[in-house]
XYZ file of N, CA, C and O in Angstrom:
748
model
N 164.312 91.952 187.771
C 163.431 91.982 186.634
C 164.033 91.163 185.502
O 165.191 91.326 185.161
N 163.230 90.268 184.931
C 163.700 89.472 183.819
C 162.842 89.783 182.599
O 161.611 89.771 182.665
N 163.470 90.087 181.486
C 162.772 90.381 180.246
C 162.619 89.072 179.488
O 163.586 88.330 179.306
N 161.383 88.785 179.068
C 161.115 87.519 178.390
C 161.825 87.415 177.046
O 162.389 86.398 176.712
N 161.769 88.469 176.264
C 162.383 88.464 174.939
C 163.353 89.638 174.859
O 162.944 90.793 174.911
N 164.629 89.344 174.736
C 165.648 90.387 174.702
C 165.839 91.003 173.314
O 166.596 91.953 173.163
N 165.164 90.461 172.327
C 165.282 91.010 170.973
C 164.995 92.516 171.017
O 164.119 92.972 171.726
N 165.783 93.274 170.255
C 165.650 94.720 170.177
C 165.993 95.411 171.501
O 165.439 96.431 171.842
N 166.918 94.811 172.236
C 167.478 95.407 173.449
C 168.998 95.425 173.312
O 169.568 94.656 172.537
N 169.621 96.310 174.074
C 171.073 96.315 174.174
C 171.498 95.557 175.410
O 170.851 95.641 176.452
N 172.586 94.835 175.298
C 173.336 94.361 176.453
C 174.504 95.325 176.568
O 175.275 95.512 175.623
N 174.617 95.970 177.716
C 175.683 96.931 177.957
C 176.628 96.312 178.978
O 176.228 96.009 180.106
N 177.862 96.086 178.553
C 178.836 95.435 179.428
C 179.123 96.304 180.643
O 179.369 97.495 180.542
N 179.072 95.698 181.813
C 179.417 96.387 183.049
C 180.945 96.508 183.150
O 181.674 95.716 182.564
N 181.435 97.479 183.898
C 182.888 97.658 184.037
C 183.597 96.423 184.596
O 184.804 96.272 184.403
N 182.871 95.536 185.264
C 183.494 94.339 185.834
C 183.929 93.334 184.762
O 184.750 92.464 185.032
N 183.425 93.454 183.553
C 183.834 92.544 182.477
C 185.203 92.990 181.982
O 185.358 94.087 181.461
N 186.196 92.125 182.174
C 187.533 92.476 181.703
C 187.980 91.608 180.536
O 189.085 91.767 180.024
N 187.120 90.704 180.076
C 187.388 89.917 178.878
C 187.543 90.897 177.711
O 186.656 91.714 177.461
N 188.674 90.859 176.981
C 188.900 91.849 175.919
C 187.832 91.822 174.821
O 187.590 92.836 174.175
N 187.177 90.695 174.641
C 186.124 90.611 173.623
C 184.926 91.457 174.023
O 184.359 92.182 173.201
N 184.528 91.392 175.270
C 183.291 92.045 175.689
C 183.490 93.306 176.534
O 182.518 93.974 176.862
N 184.720 93.646 176.886
C 184.965 94.848 177.689
C 184.405 96.074 176.959
O 184.701 96.299 175.800
N 183.562 96.841 177.660
C 182.915 98.046 177.116
C 182.159 97.773 175.813
O 182.057 98.631 174.945
N 181.601 96.570 175.691
C 180.838 96.225 174.496
C 179.400 96.685 174.606
O 178.800 96.662 175.682
N 178.869 97.064 173.472
C 177.453 97.342 173.315
C 176.940 96.309 172.320
O 177.348 96.307 171.157
N 176.094 95.403 172.809
C 175.602 94.298 171.991
C 174.129 94.541 171.680
O 173.316 94.699 172.593
N 173.799 94.562 170.409
C 172.403 94.661 169.992
C 171.867 93.246 169.839
O 172.397 92.460 169.039
N 170.844 92.897 170.617
C 170.268 91.551 170.544
C 169.374 91.470 169.315
O 168.418 92.224 169.161
N 169.698 90.520 168.437
C 168.986 90.346 167.169
C 167.957 89.230 167.241
O 166.946 89.275 166.547
N 168.218 88.218 168.048
C 167.284 87.102 168.182
C 167.411 86.530 169.587
O 168.514 86.457 170.136
N 166.281 86.149 170.146
C 166.237 85.577 171.490
C 165.088 84.577 171.501
O 163.932 84.954 171.299
N 165.420 83.310 171.666
C 164.385 82.274 171.656
C 164.747 81.178 172.645
O 165.702 81.318 173.401
N 164.003 80.092 172.619
C 164.199 79.017 173.598
C 165.582 78.370 173.507
O 166.072 77.810 174.470
N 166.232 78.489 172.347
C 167.543 77.879 172.159
C 168.695 78.765 172.598
O 169.787 78.288 172.864
N 168.464 80.075 172.632
C 169.534 80.972 173.028
C 169.347 82.368 172.479
O 168.270 82.731 172.009
N 170.424 83.126 172.547
C 170.389 84.537 172.177
C 171.533 84.837 171.223
O 172.649 84.360 171.397
N 171.230 85.649 170.213
C 172.217 86.056 169.221
C 172.227 87.568 169.148
O 171.180 88.204 169.115
N 173.430 88.161 169.180
C 173.539 89.605 169.074
C 174.791 90.009 168.324
O 175.650 89.182 168.022
N 174.862 91.293 168.007
C 176.014 91.854 167.317
C 176.642 92.946 168.185
O 175.931 93.835 168.656
N 177.947 92.872 168.381
C 178.669 93.960 169.030
C 178.750 95.081 167.994
O 179.236 94.863 166.879
N 178.261 96.265 168.345
C 178.157 97.322 167.338
C 179.082 98.517 167.608
O 178.940 99.552 166.963
N 180.024 98.356 168.520
C 180.904 99.489 168.811
C 182.389 99.139 168.742
O 183.217 99.858 169.277
N 182.727 98.052 168.039
C 184.137 97.650 167.968
C 184.567 97.412 166.518
O 184.545 96.291 166.022
N 184.973 98.505 165.838
C 185.487 98.313 164.485
C 186.781 97.513 164.521
O 187.571 97.654 165.444
N 186.955 96.663 163.518
C 188.155 95.822 163.461
C 189.302 96.594 162.828
O 190.362 96.737 163.397
N 189.071 97.089 161.627
C 190.140 97.712 160.869
C 189.510 98.498 159.731
O 188.724 97.947 158.967
N 189.849 99.749 159.602
C 189.296 100.577 158.528
C 189.686 100.052 157.151
O 188.969 100.235 156.178
N 190.826 99.403 157.064
C 191.343 98.962 155.768
C 190.762 97.613 155.354
O 190.709 97.294 154.177
N 190.259 96.830 156.305
C 189.757 95.492 155.996
C 188.604 95.533 154.996
O 188.568 94.740 154.056
N 187.663 96.449 155.160
C 186.544 96.543 154.226
C 187.053 96.869 152.826
O 186.625 96.274 151.847
N 187.999 97.779 152.726
C 188.538 98.141 151.416
C 189.180 96.926 150.740
O 188.985 96.691 149.545
N 189.934 96.132 151.504
C 190.576 94.944 150.937
C 189.531 93.924 150.472
O 189.668 93.329 149.405
N 188.492 93.735 151.277
C 187.440 92.783 150.906
C 186.746 93.227 149.622
O 186.479 92.418 148.738
N 186.472 94.524 149.499
C 185.763 95.036 148.336
C 186.637 95.032 147.089
O 186.138 94.794 145.984
N 187.928 95.249 147.265
C 188.837 95.144 146.120
C 188.820 93.714 145.595
O 188.748 93.479 144.391
N 188.848 92.734 146.521
C 188.791 91.329 146.114
C 187.494 91.015 145.377
O 187.477 90.182 144.471
N 186.400 91.687 145.760
C 185.106 91.464 145.107
C 184.905 92.397 143.911
O 183.859 92.367 143.269
N 185.911 93.232 143.608
C 185.872 94.192 142.507
C 184.697 95.160 142.639
O 183.989 95.463 141.681
N 184.493 95.649 143.843
C 183.414 96.600 144.127
C 184.053 97.933 144.474
O 184.989 98.001 145.261
N 183.511 99.016 143.884
C 184.115 100.322 144.094
C 183.117 101.359 144.589
O 183.362 102.543 144.485
N 181.994 100.947 145.130
C 180.998 101.888 145.648
C 181.565 102.610 146.853
O 182.053 101.988 147.792
N 181.503 103.952 146.848
C 182.133 104.709 147.931
C 181.454 104.493 149.274
O 182.101 104.564 150.306
N 180.130 104.239 149.297
C 179.463 103.979 150.583
C 180.010 102.719 151.219
O 180.116 102.620 152.439
N 180.355 101.737 150.418
C 180.939 100.516 150.964
C 182.412 100.715 151.306
O 182.864 100.308 152.374
N 183.153 101.347 150.410
C 184.590 101.486 150.646
C 184.884 102.433 151.800
O 185.938 102.339 152.416
N 183.964 103.331 152.115
C 184.160 104.248 153.237
C 183.690 103.672 154.570
O 183.853 104.289 155.605
N 183.080 102.502 154.547
C 182.551 101.927 155.786
C 183.602 101.063 156.482
O 184.635 100.741 155.916
N 183.305 100.708 157.723
C 184.202 99.908 158.550
C 183.667 98.486 158.653
O 182.492 98.235 158.422
N 184.543 97.588 159.053
C 184.152 96.233 159.404
C 184.199 96.157 160.927
O 185.175 96.559 161.546
N 183.120 95.662 161.529
C 183.029 95.566 162.980
C 183.194 94.122 163.423
O 182.830 93.190 162.713
N 183.747 93.964 164.614
C 183.808 92.664 165.264
C 182.444 92.434 165.900
O 182.111 93.039 166.910
N 181.635 91.583 165.279
C 180.280 91.334 165.765
C 180.232 90.393 166.948
O 179.257 90.362 167.688
N 181.279 89.605 167.131
C 181.350 88.642 168.217
C 182.216 87.466 167.814
O 182.611 87.333 166.650
N 182.506 86.582 168.754
C 183.479 85.519 168.515
C 182.937 84.280 167.788
O 183.687 83.356 167.521
N 181.655 84.253 167.443
C 181.059 83.074 166.802
C 180.959 83.316 165.294
O 180.528 84.384 164.853
N 181.335 82.322 164.500
C 181.242 82.370 163.031
C 181.904 83.614 162.443
O 181.275 84.387 161.720
N 183.162 83.791 162.709
C 183.882 84.966 162.211
C 184.004 84.997 160.687
O 184.386 86.012 160.120
N 183.645 83.906 160.034
C 183.685 83.891 158.572
C 182.351 84.305 157.950
O 182.201 84.293 156.733
N 181.391 84.705 158.784
C 180.091 85.133 158.289
C 179.912 86.622 158.525
O 180.164 87.122 159.614
N 179.468 87.311 157.485
C 179.223 88.740 157.580
C 177.743 89.029 157.775
O 176.888 88.358 157.198
N 177.458 90.025 158.590
C 176.082 90.452 158.859
C 175.973 91.953 158.617
O 176.828 92.707 159.073
N 174.938 92.354 157.912
C 174.624 93.765 157.760
C 173.477 94.095 158.706
O 172.392 93.525 158.592
N 173.715 95.007 159.639
C 172.667 95.568 160.479
C 172.201 96.822 159.760
O 173.021 97.662 159.380
N 170.886 96.944 159.554
C 170.373 98.055 158.758
C 168.931 98.363 159.145
O 168.298 97.612 159.890
N 168.427 99.462 158.602
C 167.025 99.808 158.838
C 166.141 98.835 158.063
O 166.536 98.286 157.026
N 164.929 98.623 158.560
C 164.043 97.583 158.029
C 163.399 97.902 156.687
O 162.694 97.066 156.140
N 163.661 99.072 156.134
C 163.078 99.369 154.828
C 163.782 98.616 153.706
O 163.333 98.642 152.564
N 164.863 97.915 154.001
C 165.538 97.045 153.034
C 165.315 95.597 153.483
O 165.510 95.275 154.655
N 164.929 94.726 152.554
C 164.656 93.328 152.884
C 165.114 92.413 151.748
O 165.010 92.778 150.575
N 165.616 91.240 152.101
C 165.802 90.147 151.158
C 165.122 88.932 151.789
O 164.607 89.016 152.910
N 165.162 87.814 151.108
C 164.553 86.607 151.698
C 165.392 86.061 152.845
O 164.960 85.160 153.559
N 166.597 86.612 153.064
C 167.463 86.180 154.167
C 167.544 87.223 155.278
O 168.431 87.165 156.122
N 166.623 88.182 155.284
C 166.613 89.227 156.292
C 165.854 88.771 157.526
O 164.788 88.170 157.415
N 166.419 89.048 158.695
C 165.756 88.786 159.969
C 165.371 90.134 160.567
O 166.238 90.991 160.772
N 164.086 90.338 160.792
C 163.614 91.588 161.387
C 163.814 91.525 162.896
O 163.364 90.592 163.551
N 164.491 92.537 163.422
C 164.710 92.665 164.858
C 163.557 93.438 165.475
O 163.085 93.128 166.553
N 163.109 94.475 164.761
C 162.001 95.328 165.193
C 161.366 95.908 163.934
O 161.743 95.539 162.814
N 160.440 96.837 164.115
C 159.860 97.514 162.957
C 160.892 98.402 162.261
O 160.706 98.770 161.102
N 161.968 98.744 162.972
C 162.952 99.691 162.448
C 164.302 99.093 162.096
O 165.061 99.696 161.356
N 164.642 97.937 162.657
C 165.969 97.341 162.461
C 165.874 95.905 161.972
O 164.999 95.155 162.416
N 166.825 95.548 161.105
C 166.914 94.186 160.585
C 168.384 93.827 160.412
O 169.247 94.705 160.383
N 168.643 92.523 160.263
C 169.980 92.075 159.871
C 169.821 91.175 158.656
O 168.821 90.463 158.509
N 170.837 91.231 157.808
C 170.849 90.393 156.613
C 172.240 89.821 156.454
O 173.233 90.543 156.533
N 172.297 88.514 156.236
C 173.556 87.826 155.935
C 173.392 87.240 154.532
O 173.038 86.083 154.365
N 173.602 88.099 153.533
C 173.327 87.721 152.154
C 174.248 88.555 151.260
O 174.313 89.780 151.405
N 174.938 87.904 150.335
C 175.829 88.624 149.417
C 175.078 89.655 148.577
O 175.667 90.618 148.087
N 173.790 89.455 148.432
C 172.982 90.369 147.621
C 173.032 91.800 148.175
O 172.946 92.766 147.416
N 173.186 91.956 149.493
C 173.230 93.288 150.102
C 174.358 94.107 149.493
O 174.182 95.286 149.163
N 175.523 93.499 149.334
C 176.674 94.218 148.783
C 176.358 94.705 147.375
O 176.599 95.865 147.037
N 175.791 93.830 146.558
C 175.438 94.217 145.183
C 174.374 95.308 145.188
O 174.426 96.242 144.380
N 173.394 95.202 146.079
C 172.338 96.209 146.143
C 172.878 97.562 146.609
O 172.465 98.603 146.091
N 173.794 97.561 147.575
C 174.396 98.822 148.014
C 175.195 99.435 146.868
O 175.123 100.642 146.623
N 175.920 98.601 146.135
C 176.711 99.084 145.008
C 175.818 99.748 143.958
O 176.189 100.745 143.347
N 174.606 99.231 143.773
C 173.662 99.783 142.785
C 172.750 100.851 143.384
O 171.805 101.279 142.736
N 173.013 101.243 144.635
C 172.169 102.207 145.368
C 170.739 101.711 145.562
O 169.797 102.503 145.638
N 170.568 100.388 145.656
C 169.269 99.783 145.962
C 169.256 99.144 147.347
O 168.266 98.553 147.740
N 170.359 99.230 148.054
C 170.482 98.584 149.357
C 170.165 99.538 150.484
O 169.683 100.646 150.265
N 170.449 99.110 151.707
C 170.198 99.985 152.852
C 171.101 101.215 152.796
O 172.264 101.127 152.395
N 170.552 102.345 153.198
C 171.340 103.583 153.210
C 172.311 103.589 154.389
O 173.486 103.866 154.244
N 171.801 103.291 155.580
C 172.629 103.222 156.783
C 172.810 101.764 157.162
O 171.840 100.998 157.174
N 174.041 101.377 157.480
C 174.294 99.985 157.864
C 175.571 99.893 158.679
O 176.419 100.779 158.648
N 175.680 98.799 159.414
C 176.911 98.395 160.081
C 177.196 96.982 159.600
O 176.314 96.112 159.645
N 178.407 96.751 159.106
C 178.804 95.425 158.637
C 179.680 94.779 159.696
O 180.684 95.357 160.114
N 179.274 93.594 160.172
C 180.054 92.889 161.186
C 180.513 91.540 160.661
O 179.863 90.931 159.809
N 181.624 91.091 161.190
C 182.056 89.711 161.003
C 181.832 89.003 162.328
O 182.262 89.489 163.375
N 181.127 87.886 162.269
C 180.831 87.122 163.468
C 179.680 87.697 164.261
O 179.129 88.748 163.919
N 179.319 86.969 165.309
C 178.249 87.401 166.209
C 178.522 86.883 167.601
O 179.385 86.023 167.819
N 177.803 87.426 168.554
C 177.888 86.969 169.947
C 176.699 86.048 170.191
O 175.571 86.377 169.808
N 176.938 84.916 170.797
C 175.859 83.968 171.042
C 175.964 83.347 172.425
O 177.062 83.148 172.946
N 174.806 83.106 173.015
C 174.725 82.492 174.338
C 173.611 81.471 174.328
O 172.566 81.683 173.694
N 173.800 80.379 175.075
C 172.626 79.537 175.309
C 171.806 80.225 176.398
O 172.293 81.122 177.095
N 170.551 79.834 176.526
C 169.620 80.560 177.404
C 170.132 80.653 178.840
O 170.121 81.716 179.433
N 170.590 79.551 179.383
C 171.044 79.552 180.773
C 172.292 80.419 180.945
O 172.412 81.158 181.919
N 173.206 80.368 179.991
C 174.456 81.119 180.093
C 174.192 82.620 180.189
O 174.717 83.285 181.077
N 173.376 83.177 179.289
C 173.128 84.610 179.330
C 172.353 85.002 180.583
O 172.658 86.005 181.218
N 171.363 84.206 180.953
C 170.616 84.507 182.184
C 171.546 84.547 183.390
O 171.423 85.425 184.250
N 172.496 83.604 183.461
C 173.464 83.592 184.564
C 174.355 84.836 184.535
O 174.641 85.417 185.592
N 174.785 85.257 183.353
C 175.638 86.443 183.243
C 174.881 87.710 183.657
O 175.447 88.592 184.300
N 173.610 87.780 183.308
C 172.798 88.944 183.702
C 172.593 88.943 185.217
O 172.763 89.976 185.872
N 172.269 87.784 185.784
C 172.098 87.685 187.238
C 173.390 88.007 187.983
O 173.370 88.559 189.076
N 174.521 87.671 187.377
C 175.832 87.927 187.971
C 176.191 89.420 187.928
O 177.163 89.843 188.552
N 175.434 90.203 187.188
C 175.714 91.635 187.098
C 176.702 91.996 186.008
O 177.280 93.087 186.032
N 176.903 91.102 185.037
C 177.840 91.381 183.951
C 177.261 92.333 182.907
O 178.009 93.018 182.213
N 175.944 92.340 182.772
C 175.283 93.106 181.717
C 174.135 93.932 182.269
O 173.402 93.473 183.131
N 173.969 95.121 181.722
C 172.754 95.908 181.904
C 171.939 95.757 180.628
O 172.505 95.604 179.542
N 170.640 95.808 180.754
C 169.752 95.665 179.605
C 169.042 96.998 179.388
O 168.511 97.586 180.332
N 169.044 97.456 178.146
C 168.359 98.707 177.803
C 167.622 98.515 176.483
O 168.149 97.866 175.566
N 166.427 99.069 176.367
C 165.714 98.969 175.088
C 166.410 99.809 174.019
O 167.032 100.831 174.320
N 166.314 99.356 172.787
C 166.843 100.123 171.665
C 165.879 101.291 171.410
O 164.667 101.096 171.410
N 166.406 102.497 171.205
C 165.521 103.636 170.925
C 164.679 103.399 169.671
O 165.098 102.681 168.762
N 163.501 104.011 169.633
C 162.612 103.847 168.480
C 163.246 104.333 167.184
O 162.980 103.800 166.120
N 164.065 105.363 167.280
C 164.746 105.875 166.097
C 166.152 105.293 166.053
O 167.016 105.715 166.815
N 166.409 104.334 165.156
C 167.713 103.668 165.140
C 168.831 104.467 164.476
O 169.970 104.023 164.461
N 168.559 105.642 163.947
C 169.585 106.427 163.234
C 170.858 106.605 164.066
O 171.962 106.557 163.535
N 170.698 106.797 165.384
C 171.874 107.047 166.225
C 172.803 105.831 166.283
O 174.003 105.989 166.495
N 172.279 104.654 166.066
C 173.129 103.453 166.047
C 174.159 103.558 164.930
O 175.308 103.166 165.087
N 173.744 104.134 163.815
C 174.624 104.232 162.648
C 175.467 105.494 162.640
O 176.513 105.524 162.010
N 175.020 106.537 163.343
C 175.711 107.823 163.244
C 176.576 108.176 164.451
O 177.431 109.049 164.355
N 176.384 107.502 165.579
C 177.161 107.814 166.780
C 178.586 107.283 166.644
O 178.807 106.174 166.152
N 179.547 108.065 167.103
C 180.943 107.662 167.105
C 181.095 106.375 167.922
O 180.563 106.271 169.029
N 181.821 105.408 167.399
C 181.969 104.101 168.062
C 182.508 104.212 169.477
O 182.083 103.476 170.365
N 183.448 105.120 169.698
C 184.044 105.283 171.024
C 183.046 105.810 172.047
O 183.259 105.699 173.250
N 181.960 106.406 171.588
C 180.978 107.011 172.483
C 179.736 106.154 172.714
O 178.952 106.436 173.609
N 179.538 105.119 171.914
C 178.293 104.336 171.978
C 178.050 103.735 173.362
O 176.946 103.795 173.890
N 179.060 103.134 173.966
C 178.895 102.476 175.266
C 178.440 103.492 176.305
O 177.510 103.249 177.066
N 179.092 104.655 176.334
C 178.724 105.714 177.289
C 177.330 106.263 177.008
O 176.531 106.458 177.928
N 177.039 106.546 175.766
C 175.755 107.161 175.414
C 174.590 106.243 175.754
O 173.620 106.661 176.376
N 174.678 104.978 175.351
C 173.554 104.084 175.586
C 173.426 103.685 177.048
O 172.329 103.459 177.534
N 174.530 103.615 177.781
C 174.405 103.345 179.219
C 173.829 104.555 179.940
O 173.116 104.406 180.935
N 174.077 105.751 179.433
C 173.530 106.946 180.081
C 172.014 107.023 179.929
O 171.352 107.715 180.696
N 171.450 106.309 178.962
C 169.991 106.265 178.828
C 169.347 105.620 180.059
O 168.170 105.832 180.329
N 170.124 104.847 180.794
C 169.641 104.217 182.020
C 169.798 105.139 183.220
O 169.468 104.776 184.341
N 170.334 106.336 182.984
C 170.452 107.322 184.056
C 171.714 107.185 184.882
O 171.755 107.625 186.029
N 172.754 106.574 184.318
C 173.999 106.423 185.075
C 175.191 106.477 184.137
O 175.060 106.240 182.945
N 176.324 106.788 184.711
C 177.578 106.754 183.976
C 178.344 105.542 184.502
O 178.799 105.537 185.639
N 178.474 104.513 183.655
C 179.056 103.257 184.114
C 180.516 103.379 184.536
O 180.965 102.665 185.416
N 181.237 104.306 183.936
C 182.642 104.478 184.336
C 182.782 104.924 185.778
O 183.829 104.762 186.391
N 181.719 105.485 186.346
C 181.764 105.922 187.734
C 181.529 104.774 188.716
O 181.733 104.929 189.914
N 181.093 103.629 188.209
C 180.857 102.477 189.077
C 182.161 101.732 189.325
O 183.072 101.765 188.517
N 182.210 101.010 190.436
C 183.403 100.204 190.714
C 183.412 99.006 189.785
O 182.428 98.690 189.132
N 184.522 98.343 189.713
C 184.698 97.221 188.801
C 183.960 95.954 189.186
O 183.784 95.080 188.377
N 183.517 95.820 190.416
C 182.878 94.580 190.853
C 181.457 94.857 191.325
O 181.214 95.817 192.042
N 180.506 93.980 190.924
C 179.146 94.173 191.419
C 179.113 94.071 192.948
O 179.873 93.304 193.546
N 178.267 94.861 193.552
C 178.107 94.806 195.005
C 179.087 95.671 195.762
O 179.091 95.692 196.973
N 179.983 96.370 195.043
C 180.959 97.242 195.699
C 180.710 98.679 195.272
O 180.377 98.951 194.133
N 180.879 99.596 196.183
C 180.699 101.011 195.836
C 182.018 101.669 195.572
O 183.038 101.228 195.976
C-alpha cells in the first residue's frame, strides 16, 4: 500500500534502522509534495539546558519556554528552529499540517509565547528530516519505516513522555516493534 500524501502521518522507524539519527525515531511528516518530504523527529530531546541557554541569550524569562526542551528535528538545517504546535496559533510563516497541527519557523512565536499569545502546547526542534521522493519511497519499500496516521487529537504528541512515544505510536498499528527481529523478512 502506498499513501499518496504522507502529510499528517508518522514514520515509525523499524528496529532494523541502526543509524543513530533515526534509530527508534518517530517522525511527524509536515509536508509531502512532488519535490520530497519534510518531517520533524519528535521524540529525541537534545539537551534540557540548551533551551535555557538560548532564552538567556535572547533575554527571555517566560517559564513555559524555559521549562521546555529542544528536540533534534533531523539532520537538515540544524540552524533553523521549528515550533510544532496546535493550529489555533498562526503567523504568516505557519505551515498547516492538518486541521489540528501546524509548524512555524518564525521568531515571532517566541515573543508570542512570552506574552502568553502563542501556542499553549508546542515542541521546539532544531533541524528537520528531509527526503527526496524516490529516497523515502525506497526506504519504505525496504521496510525501514512503518506509516501511521496522526491521531485526530494531537494533545498526546505534546504530553507523552519522549521515551514512550515510539512504543505508543507503533502500538496503534497493533504490534510491539521491539518484539520484531532486526531485519525485515526474518522472524
